[in-house]
mmCIF file of C-alpha atoms and ligand atoms in Angstrom:
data_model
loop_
_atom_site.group_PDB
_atom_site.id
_atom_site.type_symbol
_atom_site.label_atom_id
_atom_site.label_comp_id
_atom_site.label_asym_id
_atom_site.label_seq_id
_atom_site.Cartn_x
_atom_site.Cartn_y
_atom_site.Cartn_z
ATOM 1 C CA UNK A 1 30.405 36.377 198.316
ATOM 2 C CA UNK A 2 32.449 39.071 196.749
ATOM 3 C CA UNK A 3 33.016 39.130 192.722
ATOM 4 C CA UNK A 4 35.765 41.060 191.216
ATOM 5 C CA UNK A 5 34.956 42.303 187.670
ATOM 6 C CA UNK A 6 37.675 43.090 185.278
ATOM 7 C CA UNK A 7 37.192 45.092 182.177
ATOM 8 C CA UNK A 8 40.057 45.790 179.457
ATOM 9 C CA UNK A 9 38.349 44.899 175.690
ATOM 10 C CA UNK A 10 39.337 48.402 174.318
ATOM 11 C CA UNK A 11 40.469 51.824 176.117
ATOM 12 C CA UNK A 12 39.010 51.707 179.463
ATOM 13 C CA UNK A 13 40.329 49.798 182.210
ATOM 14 C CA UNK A 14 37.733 49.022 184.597
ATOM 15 C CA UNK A 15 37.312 46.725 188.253
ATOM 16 C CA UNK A 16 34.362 46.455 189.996
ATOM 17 C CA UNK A 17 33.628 44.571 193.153
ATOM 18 C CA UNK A 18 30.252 43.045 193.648
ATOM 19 C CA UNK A 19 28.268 41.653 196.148
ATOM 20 C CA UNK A 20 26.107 38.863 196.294
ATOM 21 C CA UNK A 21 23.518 40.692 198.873
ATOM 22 C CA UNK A 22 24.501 44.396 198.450
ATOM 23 C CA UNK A 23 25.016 44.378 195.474
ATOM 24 C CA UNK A 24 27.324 47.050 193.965
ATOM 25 C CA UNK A 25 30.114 47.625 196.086
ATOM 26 C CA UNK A 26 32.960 49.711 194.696
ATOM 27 C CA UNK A 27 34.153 50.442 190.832
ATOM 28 C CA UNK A 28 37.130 52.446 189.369
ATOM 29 C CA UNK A 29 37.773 53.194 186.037
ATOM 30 C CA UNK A 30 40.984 54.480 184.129
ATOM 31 C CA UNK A 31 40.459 55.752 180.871
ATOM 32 C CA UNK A 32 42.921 56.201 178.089
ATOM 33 C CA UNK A 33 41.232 58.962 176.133
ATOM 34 C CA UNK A 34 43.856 61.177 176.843
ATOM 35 C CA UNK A 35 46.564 59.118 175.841
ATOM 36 C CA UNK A 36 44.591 57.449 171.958
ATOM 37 C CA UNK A 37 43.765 61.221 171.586
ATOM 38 C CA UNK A 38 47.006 62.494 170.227
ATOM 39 C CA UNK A 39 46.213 59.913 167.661
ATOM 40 C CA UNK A 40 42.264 60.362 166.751
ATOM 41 C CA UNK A 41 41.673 57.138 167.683
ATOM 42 C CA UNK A 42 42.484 53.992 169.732
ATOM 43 C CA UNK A 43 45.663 52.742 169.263
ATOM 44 C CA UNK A 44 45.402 48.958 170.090
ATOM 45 C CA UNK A 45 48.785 48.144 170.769
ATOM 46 C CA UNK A 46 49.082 51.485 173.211
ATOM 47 C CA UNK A 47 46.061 49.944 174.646
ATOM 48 C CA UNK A 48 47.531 46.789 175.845
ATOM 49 C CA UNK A 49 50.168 47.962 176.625
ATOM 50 C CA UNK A 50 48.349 50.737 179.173
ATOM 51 C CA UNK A 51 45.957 47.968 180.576
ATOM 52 C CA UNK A 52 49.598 46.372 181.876
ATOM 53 C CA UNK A 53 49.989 49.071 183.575
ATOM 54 C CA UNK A 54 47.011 50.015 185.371
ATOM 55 C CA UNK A 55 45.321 47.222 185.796
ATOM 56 C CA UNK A 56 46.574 45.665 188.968
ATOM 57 C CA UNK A 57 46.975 49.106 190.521
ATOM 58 C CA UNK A 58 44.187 49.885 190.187
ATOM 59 C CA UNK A 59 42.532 46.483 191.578
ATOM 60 C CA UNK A 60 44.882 47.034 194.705
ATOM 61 C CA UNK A 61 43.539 50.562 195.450
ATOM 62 C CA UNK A 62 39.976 49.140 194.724
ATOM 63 C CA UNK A 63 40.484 46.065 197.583
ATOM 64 C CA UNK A 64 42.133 49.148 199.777
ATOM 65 C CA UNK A 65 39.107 51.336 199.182
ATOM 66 C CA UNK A 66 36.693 48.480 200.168
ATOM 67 C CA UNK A 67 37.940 47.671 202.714
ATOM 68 C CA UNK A 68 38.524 44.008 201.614
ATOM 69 C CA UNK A 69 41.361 41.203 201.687
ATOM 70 C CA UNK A 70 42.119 39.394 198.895
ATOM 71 C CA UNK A 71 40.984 36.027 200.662
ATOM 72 C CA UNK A 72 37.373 37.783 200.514
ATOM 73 C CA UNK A 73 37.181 37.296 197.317
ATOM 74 C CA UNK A 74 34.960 34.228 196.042
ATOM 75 C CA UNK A 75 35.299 34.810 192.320
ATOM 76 C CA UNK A 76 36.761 36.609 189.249
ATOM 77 C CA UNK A 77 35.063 37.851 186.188
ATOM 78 C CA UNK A 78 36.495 39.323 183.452
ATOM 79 C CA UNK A 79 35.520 40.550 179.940
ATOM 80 C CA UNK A 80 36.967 37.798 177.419
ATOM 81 C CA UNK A 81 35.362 39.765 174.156
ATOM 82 C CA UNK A 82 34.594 40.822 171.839
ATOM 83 C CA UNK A 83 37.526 43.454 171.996
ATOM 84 C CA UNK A 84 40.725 44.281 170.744
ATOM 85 C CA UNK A 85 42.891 40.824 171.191
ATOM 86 C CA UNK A 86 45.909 42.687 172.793
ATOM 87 C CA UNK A 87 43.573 44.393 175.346
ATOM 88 C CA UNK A 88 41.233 41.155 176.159
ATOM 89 C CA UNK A 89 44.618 39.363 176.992
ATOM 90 C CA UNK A 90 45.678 41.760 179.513
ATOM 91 C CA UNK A 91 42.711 41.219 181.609
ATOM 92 C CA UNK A 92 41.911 37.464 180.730
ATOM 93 C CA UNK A 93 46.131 36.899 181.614
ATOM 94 C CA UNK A 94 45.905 38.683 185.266
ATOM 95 C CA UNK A 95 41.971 37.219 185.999
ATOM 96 C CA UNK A 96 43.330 33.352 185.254
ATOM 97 C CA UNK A 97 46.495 34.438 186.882
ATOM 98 C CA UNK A 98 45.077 35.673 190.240
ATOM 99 C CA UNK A 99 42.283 33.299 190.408
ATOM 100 C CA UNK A 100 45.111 30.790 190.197
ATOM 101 C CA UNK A 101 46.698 32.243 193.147
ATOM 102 C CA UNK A 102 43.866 32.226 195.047
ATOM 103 C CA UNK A 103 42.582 29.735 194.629
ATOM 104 C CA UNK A 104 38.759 30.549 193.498
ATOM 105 C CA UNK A 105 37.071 30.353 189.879
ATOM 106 C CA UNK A 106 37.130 32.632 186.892
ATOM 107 C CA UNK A 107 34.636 32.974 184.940
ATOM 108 C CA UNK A 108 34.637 34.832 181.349
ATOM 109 C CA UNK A 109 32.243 37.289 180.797
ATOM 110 C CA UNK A 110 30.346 38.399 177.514
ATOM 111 C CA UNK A 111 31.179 42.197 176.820
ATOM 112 C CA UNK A 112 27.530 43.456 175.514
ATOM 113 C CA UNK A 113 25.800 40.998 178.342
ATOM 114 C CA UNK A 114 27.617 43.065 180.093
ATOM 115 C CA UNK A 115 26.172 46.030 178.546
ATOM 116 C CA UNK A 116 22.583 44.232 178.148
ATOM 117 C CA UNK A 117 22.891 43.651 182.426
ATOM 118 C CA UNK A 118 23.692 47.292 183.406
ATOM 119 C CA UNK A 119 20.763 48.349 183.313
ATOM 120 C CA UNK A 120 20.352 45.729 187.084
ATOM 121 C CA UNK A 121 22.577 47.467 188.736
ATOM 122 C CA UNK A 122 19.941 50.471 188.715
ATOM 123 C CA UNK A 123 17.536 51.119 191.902
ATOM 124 C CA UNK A 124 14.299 50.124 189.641
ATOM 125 C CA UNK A 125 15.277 47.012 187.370
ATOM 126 C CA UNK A 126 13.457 45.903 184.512
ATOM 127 C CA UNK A 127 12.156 42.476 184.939
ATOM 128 C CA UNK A 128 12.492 39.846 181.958
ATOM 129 C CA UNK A 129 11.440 39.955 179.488
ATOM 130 C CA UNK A 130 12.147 42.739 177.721
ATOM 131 C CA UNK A 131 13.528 44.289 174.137
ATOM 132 C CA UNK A 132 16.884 45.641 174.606
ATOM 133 C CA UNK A 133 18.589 47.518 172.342
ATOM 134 C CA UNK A 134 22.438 47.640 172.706
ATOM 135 C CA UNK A 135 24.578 50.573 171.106
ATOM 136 C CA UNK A 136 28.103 50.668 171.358
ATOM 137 C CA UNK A 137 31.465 51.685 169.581
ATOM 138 C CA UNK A 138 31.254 48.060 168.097
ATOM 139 C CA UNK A 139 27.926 46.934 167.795
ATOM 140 C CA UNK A 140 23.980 47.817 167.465
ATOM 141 C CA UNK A 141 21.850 45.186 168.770
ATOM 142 C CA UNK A 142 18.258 44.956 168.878
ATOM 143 C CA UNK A 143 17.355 42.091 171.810
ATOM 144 C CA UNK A 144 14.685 39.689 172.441
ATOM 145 C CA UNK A 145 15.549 38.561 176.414
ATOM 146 C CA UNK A 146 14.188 36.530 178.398
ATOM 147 C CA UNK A 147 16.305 35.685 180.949
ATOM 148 C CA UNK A 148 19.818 35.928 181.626
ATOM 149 C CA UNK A 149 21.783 33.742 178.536
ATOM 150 C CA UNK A 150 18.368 33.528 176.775
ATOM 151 C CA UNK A 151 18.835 36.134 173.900
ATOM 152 C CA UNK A 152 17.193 36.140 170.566
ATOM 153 C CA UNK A 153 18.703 38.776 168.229
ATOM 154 C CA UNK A 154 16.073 40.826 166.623
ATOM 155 C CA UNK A 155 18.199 42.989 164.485
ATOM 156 C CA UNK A 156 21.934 44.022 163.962
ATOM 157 C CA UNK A 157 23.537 46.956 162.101
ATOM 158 C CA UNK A 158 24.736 45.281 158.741
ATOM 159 C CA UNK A 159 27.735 48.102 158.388
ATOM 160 C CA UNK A 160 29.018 50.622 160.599
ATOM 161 C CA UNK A 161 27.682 50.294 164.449
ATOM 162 C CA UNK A 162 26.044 53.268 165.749
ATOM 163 C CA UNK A 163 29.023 54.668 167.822
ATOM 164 C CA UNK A 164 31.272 54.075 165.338
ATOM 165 C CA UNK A 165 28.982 56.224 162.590
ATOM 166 C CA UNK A 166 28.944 58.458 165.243
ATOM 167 C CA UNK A 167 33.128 58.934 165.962
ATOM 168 C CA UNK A 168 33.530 58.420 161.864
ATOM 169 C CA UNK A 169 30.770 61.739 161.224
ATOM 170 C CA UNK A 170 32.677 63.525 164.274
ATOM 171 C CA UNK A 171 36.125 63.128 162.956
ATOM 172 C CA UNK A 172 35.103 64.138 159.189
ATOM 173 C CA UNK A 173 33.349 67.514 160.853
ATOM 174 C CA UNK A 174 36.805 67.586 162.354
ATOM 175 C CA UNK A 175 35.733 67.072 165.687
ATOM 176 C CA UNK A 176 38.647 65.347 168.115
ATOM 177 C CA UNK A 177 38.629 61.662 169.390
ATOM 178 C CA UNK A 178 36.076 60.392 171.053
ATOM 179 C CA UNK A 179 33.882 61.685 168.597
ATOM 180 C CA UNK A 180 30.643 60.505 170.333
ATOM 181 C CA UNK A 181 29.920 62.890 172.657
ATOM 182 C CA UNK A 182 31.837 66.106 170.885
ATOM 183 C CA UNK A 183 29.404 65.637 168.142
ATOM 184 C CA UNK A 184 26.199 65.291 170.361
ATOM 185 C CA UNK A 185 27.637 68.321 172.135
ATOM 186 C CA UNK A 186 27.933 70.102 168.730
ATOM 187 C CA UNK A 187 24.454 68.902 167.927
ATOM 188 C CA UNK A 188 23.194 70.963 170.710
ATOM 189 C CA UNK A 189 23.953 74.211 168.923
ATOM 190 C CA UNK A 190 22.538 72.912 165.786
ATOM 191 C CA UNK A 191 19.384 73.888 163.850
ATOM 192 C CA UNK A 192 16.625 71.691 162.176
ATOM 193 C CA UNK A 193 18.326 72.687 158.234
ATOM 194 C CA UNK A 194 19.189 69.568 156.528
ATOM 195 C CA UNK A 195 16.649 66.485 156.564
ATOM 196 C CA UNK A 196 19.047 63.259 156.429
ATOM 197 C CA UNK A 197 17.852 59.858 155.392
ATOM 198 C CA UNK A 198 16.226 57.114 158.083
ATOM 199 C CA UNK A 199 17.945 54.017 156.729
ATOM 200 C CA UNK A 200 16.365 50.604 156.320
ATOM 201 C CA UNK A 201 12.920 52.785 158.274
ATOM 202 C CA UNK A 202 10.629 52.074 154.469
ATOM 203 C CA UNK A 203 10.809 48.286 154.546
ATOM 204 C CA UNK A 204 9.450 45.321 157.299
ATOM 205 C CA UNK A 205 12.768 44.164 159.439
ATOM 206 C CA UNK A 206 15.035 45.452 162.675
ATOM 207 C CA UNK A 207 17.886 45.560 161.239
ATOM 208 C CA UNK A 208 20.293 48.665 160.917
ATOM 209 C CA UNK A 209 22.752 50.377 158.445
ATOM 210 C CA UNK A 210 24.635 53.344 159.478
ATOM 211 C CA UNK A 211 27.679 54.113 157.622
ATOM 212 C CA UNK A 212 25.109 55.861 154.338
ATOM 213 C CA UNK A 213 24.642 58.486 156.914
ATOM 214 C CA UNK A 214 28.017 59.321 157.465
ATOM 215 C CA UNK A 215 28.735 59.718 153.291
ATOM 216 C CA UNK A 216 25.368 61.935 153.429
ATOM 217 C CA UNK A 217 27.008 63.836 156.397
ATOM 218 C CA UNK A 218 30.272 64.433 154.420
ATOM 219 C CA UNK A 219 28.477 65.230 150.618
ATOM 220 C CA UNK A 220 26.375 68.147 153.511
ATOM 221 C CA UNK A 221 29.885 69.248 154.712
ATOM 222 C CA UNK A 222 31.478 69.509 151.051
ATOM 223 C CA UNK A 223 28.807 71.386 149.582
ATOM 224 C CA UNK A 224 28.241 73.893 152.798
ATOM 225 C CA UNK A 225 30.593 76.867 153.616
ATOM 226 C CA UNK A 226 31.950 74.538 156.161
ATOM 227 C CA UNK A 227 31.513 77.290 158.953
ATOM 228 C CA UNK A 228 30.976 76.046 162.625
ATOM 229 C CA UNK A 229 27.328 76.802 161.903
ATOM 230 C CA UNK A 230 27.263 74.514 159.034
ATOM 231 C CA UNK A 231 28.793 71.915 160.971
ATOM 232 C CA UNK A 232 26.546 72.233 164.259
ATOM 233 C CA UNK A 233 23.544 71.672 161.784
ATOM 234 C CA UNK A 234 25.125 68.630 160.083
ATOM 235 C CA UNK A 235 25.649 67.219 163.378
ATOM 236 C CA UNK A 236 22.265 67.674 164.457
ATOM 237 C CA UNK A 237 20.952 66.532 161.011
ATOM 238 C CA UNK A 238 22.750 63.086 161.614
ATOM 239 C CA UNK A 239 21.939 62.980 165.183
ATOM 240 C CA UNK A 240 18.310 63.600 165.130
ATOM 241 C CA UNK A 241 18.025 60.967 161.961
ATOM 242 C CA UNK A 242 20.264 58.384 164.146
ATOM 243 C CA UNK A 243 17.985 58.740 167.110
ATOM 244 C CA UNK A 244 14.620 58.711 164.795
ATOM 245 C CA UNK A 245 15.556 55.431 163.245
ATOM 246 C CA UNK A 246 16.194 54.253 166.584
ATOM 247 C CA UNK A 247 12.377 54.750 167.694
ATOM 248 C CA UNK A 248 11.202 53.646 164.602
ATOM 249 C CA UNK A 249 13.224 49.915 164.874
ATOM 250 C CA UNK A 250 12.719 50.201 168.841
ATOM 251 C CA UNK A 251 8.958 50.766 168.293
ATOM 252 C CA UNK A 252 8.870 47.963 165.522
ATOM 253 C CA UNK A 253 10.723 45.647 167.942
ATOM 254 C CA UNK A 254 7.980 45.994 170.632
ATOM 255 C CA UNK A 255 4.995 45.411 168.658
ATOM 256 C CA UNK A 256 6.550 42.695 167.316
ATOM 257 C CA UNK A 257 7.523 40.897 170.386
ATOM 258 C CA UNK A 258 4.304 42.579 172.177
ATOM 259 C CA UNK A 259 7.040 43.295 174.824
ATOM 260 C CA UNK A 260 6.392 46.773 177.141
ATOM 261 C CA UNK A 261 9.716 46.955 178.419
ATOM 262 C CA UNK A 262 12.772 48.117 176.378
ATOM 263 C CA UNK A 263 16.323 48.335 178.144
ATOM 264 C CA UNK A 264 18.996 50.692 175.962
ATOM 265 C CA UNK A 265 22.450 50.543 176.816
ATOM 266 C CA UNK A 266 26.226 50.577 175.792
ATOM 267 C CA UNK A 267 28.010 53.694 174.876
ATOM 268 C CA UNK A 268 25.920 55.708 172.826
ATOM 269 C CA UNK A 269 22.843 55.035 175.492
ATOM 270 C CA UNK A 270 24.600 58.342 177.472
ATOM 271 C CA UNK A 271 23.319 60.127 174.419
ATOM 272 C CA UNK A 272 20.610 62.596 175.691
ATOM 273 C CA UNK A 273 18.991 63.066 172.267
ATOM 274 C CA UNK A 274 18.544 59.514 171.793
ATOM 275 C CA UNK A 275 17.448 58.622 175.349
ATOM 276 C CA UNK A 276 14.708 61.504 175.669
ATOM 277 C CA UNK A 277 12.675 60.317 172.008
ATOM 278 C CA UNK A 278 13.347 56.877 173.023
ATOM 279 C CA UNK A 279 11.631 57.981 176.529
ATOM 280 C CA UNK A 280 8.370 59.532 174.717
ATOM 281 C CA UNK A 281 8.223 56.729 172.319
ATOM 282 C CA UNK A 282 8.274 54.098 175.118
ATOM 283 C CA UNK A 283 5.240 56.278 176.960
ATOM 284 C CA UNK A 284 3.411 56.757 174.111
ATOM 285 C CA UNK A 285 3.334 52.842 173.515
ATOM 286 C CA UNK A 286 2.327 52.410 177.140
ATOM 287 C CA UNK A 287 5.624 51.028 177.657
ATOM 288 C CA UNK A 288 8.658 51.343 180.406
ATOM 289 C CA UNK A 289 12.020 52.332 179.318
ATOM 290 C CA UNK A 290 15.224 51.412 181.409
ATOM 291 C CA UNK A 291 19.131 52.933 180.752
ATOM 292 C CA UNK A 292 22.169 52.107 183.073
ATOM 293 C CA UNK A 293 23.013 55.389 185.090
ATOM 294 C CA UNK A 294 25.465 57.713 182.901
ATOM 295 C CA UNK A 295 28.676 56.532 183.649
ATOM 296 C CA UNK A 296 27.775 52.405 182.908
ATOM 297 C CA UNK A 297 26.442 53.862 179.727
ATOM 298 C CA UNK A 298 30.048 53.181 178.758
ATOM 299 C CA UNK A 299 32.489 50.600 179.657
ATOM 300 C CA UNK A 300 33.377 49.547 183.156
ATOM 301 C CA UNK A 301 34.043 46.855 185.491
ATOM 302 C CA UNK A 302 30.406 47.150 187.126
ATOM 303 C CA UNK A 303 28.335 45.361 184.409
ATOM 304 C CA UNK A 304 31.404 42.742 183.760
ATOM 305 C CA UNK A 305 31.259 41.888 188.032
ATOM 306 C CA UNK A 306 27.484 41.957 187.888
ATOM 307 C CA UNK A 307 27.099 39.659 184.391
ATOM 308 C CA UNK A 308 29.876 37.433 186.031
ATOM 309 C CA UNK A 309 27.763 36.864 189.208
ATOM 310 C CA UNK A 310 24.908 36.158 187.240
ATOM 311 C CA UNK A 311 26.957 33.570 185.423
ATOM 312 C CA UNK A 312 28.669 31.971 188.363
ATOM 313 C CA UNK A 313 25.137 31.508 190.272
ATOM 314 C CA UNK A 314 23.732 29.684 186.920
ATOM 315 C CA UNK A 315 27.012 27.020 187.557
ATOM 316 C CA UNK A 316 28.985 28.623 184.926
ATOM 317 C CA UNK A 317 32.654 28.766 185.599
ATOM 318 C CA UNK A 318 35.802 27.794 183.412
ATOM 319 C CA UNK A 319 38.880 25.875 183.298
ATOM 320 C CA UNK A 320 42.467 27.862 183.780
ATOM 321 C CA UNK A 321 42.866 28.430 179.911
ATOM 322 C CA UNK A 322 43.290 31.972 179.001
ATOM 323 C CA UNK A 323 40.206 32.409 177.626
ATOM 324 C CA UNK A 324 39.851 35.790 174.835
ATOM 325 C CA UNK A 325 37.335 36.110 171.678
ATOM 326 C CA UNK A 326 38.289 39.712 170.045
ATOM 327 C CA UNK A 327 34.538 38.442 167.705
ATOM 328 C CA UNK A 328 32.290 36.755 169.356
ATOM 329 C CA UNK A 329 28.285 36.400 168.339
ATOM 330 C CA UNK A 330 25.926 36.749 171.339
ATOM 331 C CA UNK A 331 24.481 34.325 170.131
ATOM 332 C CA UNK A 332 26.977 31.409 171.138
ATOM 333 C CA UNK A 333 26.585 32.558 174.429
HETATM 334 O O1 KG4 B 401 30.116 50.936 175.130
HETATM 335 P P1 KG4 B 401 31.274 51.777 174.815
HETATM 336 O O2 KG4 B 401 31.894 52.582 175.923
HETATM 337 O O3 KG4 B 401 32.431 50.931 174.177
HETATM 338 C C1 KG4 B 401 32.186 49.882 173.311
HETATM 339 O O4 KG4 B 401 31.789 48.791 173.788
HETATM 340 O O5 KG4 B 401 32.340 50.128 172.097
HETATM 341 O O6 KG4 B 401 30.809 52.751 173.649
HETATM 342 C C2 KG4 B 401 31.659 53.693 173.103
HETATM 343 C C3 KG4 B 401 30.945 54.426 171.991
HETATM 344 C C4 KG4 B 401 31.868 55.338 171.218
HETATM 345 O O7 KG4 B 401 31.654 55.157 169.838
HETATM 346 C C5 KG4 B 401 31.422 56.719 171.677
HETATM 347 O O8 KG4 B 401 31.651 57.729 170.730
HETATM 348 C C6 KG4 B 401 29.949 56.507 171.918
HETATM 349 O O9 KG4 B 401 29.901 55.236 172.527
HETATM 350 N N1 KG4 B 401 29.370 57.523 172.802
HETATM 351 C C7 KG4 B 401 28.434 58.407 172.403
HETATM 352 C C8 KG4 B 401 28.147 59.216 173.517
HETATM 353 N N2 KG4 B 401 28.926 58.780 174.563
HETATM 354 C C9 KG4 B 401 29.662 57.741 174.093
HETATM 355 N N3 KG4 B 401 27.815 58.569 171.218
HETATM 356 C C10 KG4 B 401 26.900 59.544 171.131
HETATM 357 N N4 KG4 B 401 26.580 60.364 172.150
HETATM 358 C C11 KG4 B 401 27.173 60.252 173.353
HETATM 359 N N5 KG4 B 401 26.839 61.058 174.353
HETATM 360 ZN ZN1 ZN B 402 31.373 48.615 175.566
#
C-alpha cells in the first residue's frame, strides 16, 4: 500500500510517498526561504497562503514522477501540528479533501513524531528503545521511547527552543533569515575567545533553557568592536556552549534511562558541530548514535508519510473533520 505524506506546519511544503514494503518511494519539497527572507523571518500569513499554491502541484508532479495513479493510493497522512494554524489548515483542508474523493482514510500525523521517526527511514535503524533528543525551530525535546506512541518526556527547553536561540543569536549578529545554518557557517571561522555559560549543566534534571545565551551573545557583541572577527567568535562561543550542553543533558539522559541508543533529529540535528560531539560522546559511553540523513534533518513530507504508516498499521485513522493543533504536547499523543 502506498501512503502519501503531506507536510505544511510552517515554511516548507513537503509530499512524500511511502511504501509499505519499499519503503521510501519519492519526496519533494518546496521551500519558502526565499520568499520569508525579504522579511527576516516567516511570515505566517505568506505562508498559507504559499502552501495554496504549491501544494497540489507539487503532489501531481510527485504521483507523475512515481509513476503512480491516484487510485494507488491506500492512505493520506498529513502533519496536523503543532504549526502555524494558517499553514496546518492548508494541508489538513486538501488531505481530508482528497481522501474524501478517494475514497481512503486520513490519518493526522504528530509533527516531532515525525521528526522522532526520521531517523527509520535510514539504511541502519535504531531499534526501540532509545533516548531521542528532538531539536527544532519550535521545540527541544529530550525522549524516553519505547515504541512507536510510547514516549516519556525526559526534558524540555523551559524558554527559547534550540533553533529558535539559534535564528534569534543569528539575526542580532546580523546574520539573514534562516539564521540556523548562517550562524553555524559563521561559527566555522570562529576562534575559541569567549567562554559562554552551559545553562541548567550545575544542577540534577534534563531540562533546557536557551534564550540566557542569546542576551550573553548580544552583551559579547555590544562590548566587542563588532568586526566580522568578533562576530565569527561569538558565534562559535554560542555554538560550541549550545552543543556542550547538549552532551552533557544527552549523556545525563542515558545513564539515567541506562539506554545505549540516542536518536537526534529535527532541524538543528543538520548541525555538524552538534552532531560530531554528540558522536564522540555516544562512543565514549559505549553507546550508538542515529540522525536522519541531512535533508530530513529539516522538515519534509518523508517522516510525516513514514509516522503516518506507522499510525495507520497500529489501527489509527480519523473521521473527515479537519483536524489542526498549531500546540500540541507529545504527550497526548
Ligand atoms: O525541524 P525544522 O526544519 O522546523 C521546525 O520544526 O521548527 O527546524 C528548523 C530550525 C531552524 O531554527 C533552523 O535555523 C535550524 O533548524 N537549523 C539549524 C541548522 N539547520 C537548520 N540550526 C543550526 N545549525 C544548522 N545547520
Ligand atoms: Zn520541523
Amino acid at each position: 500500500m502506498y501512503i502519501l505524506g503531506i507536510e505544511t506546519s510552517c515554511d516548507e511544503t513537503g509530499v512524500a510517498i511511502y511504501h509499505a514494503q519499499r519503503g521510501l518511494c519519492h519526496h519533494l519539497l518546496y521551500s519558502q526561504i526565499d520568499m520569508h527572507s525579504e522579511y527576516g523571518g516567516v511570515v505566517p500569513e505568506l505562508a498559507s497562503r504559499d502552501h495554496i499554491r504549491k501544494l497540489i502541484p507539487l503532489i501531481k508532479q510527485l504521483l507523475r514522477e512515481s509513476d503512480l495513479v491516484t487510485a494507488d493510493i491506500g492512505a493520506i497522512a498529513y502533519t496536523a501540528g503543532p504549526g502555524l494554524m494558517g499553514a496546518l489548515l492548508v494541508g489538513a483542508a486538501v488531505a481530508q479533501s482528497l481522501a474524501m474523493a478517494w475514497q481512503i482514510p486520513a490519518i493526522a500525523v504528530h509533527h516531532m513524531e515525525g521528526h522522532l521517526l526520521a531517523p527509520m527511514l535510514e539504511e541502519n535503524p535504531p531499534e526501540f528503545p532509545f533516548v531521542a533528543l528532538l531539536i527544532s525551530g519550535g521545540h527541544t525535546l529530550l525522549i524516553e521511547v519505547r515504541g512507536v506512541g510510547q514516549y516519556q518526556l525526559l526534558g524540555e527547553s523551559l524558554d527559547d527552543a534550540a533553533g529558535e536561540a539559534f535564528d534569534k543569536t543569528a539575526k542580532l549578529l546580523g546574520l539573514s533569515y534562516p539564521g540556523g545554518v548562517k550562524l553555524s557557517e559563521l561559527a566555522n571561522q570562529g576562534r575559541s575567545r569567549f567562554r559562554f555559560p552551559r545553562p541548567m549543566t550545575d544542577r540534577p534534571g534534563l531540562d533546557f533553557s536557551f534564550s540566557g545565551l542569546k542576551t550573553f551573545a548580544l552583551t559579547t557583541f555590544q562590548k566587542s568592536d563588532q568586526t566580522l572577527q568578533d562576530k565569527a567568535d561569538i558565534a562559535f562561543a554560542f555554538q560550541d556552549a549550545v552543543a556542550d550542553t547538549m552532551v552533557i543533558k544527552c549523556r545525563r539522559a542515558m545513564q539515567q534511562t541506562g539506554l545505549k541508543r540516542l536518536v537526534v533529529a529535527g532541524g538543528v540535528s543538520a548541525n555538524t558541530q552538534i552532531r560530531d560531539q554528540l558522536t564522540t560522546m555516544t562512543e565514549k559511553e559505549g553507546g550508538v548514535i542515529y540522525f536522519p540523513r541531512l535533508e530530513f534533518c529539516t522538515d519534509n513530507g518523508a517522516m510525516i508519510a513514514y509516522a503516518g504508516y506507522q499510525r495507520f498499521i497500529s489501527g489509527y485513522t480519523q473521521g473527515i473533520e479537519i483536524f489542526a493543533r498549531p500546540r500540541w504536547p507529545m504527550s497526548e499523543l
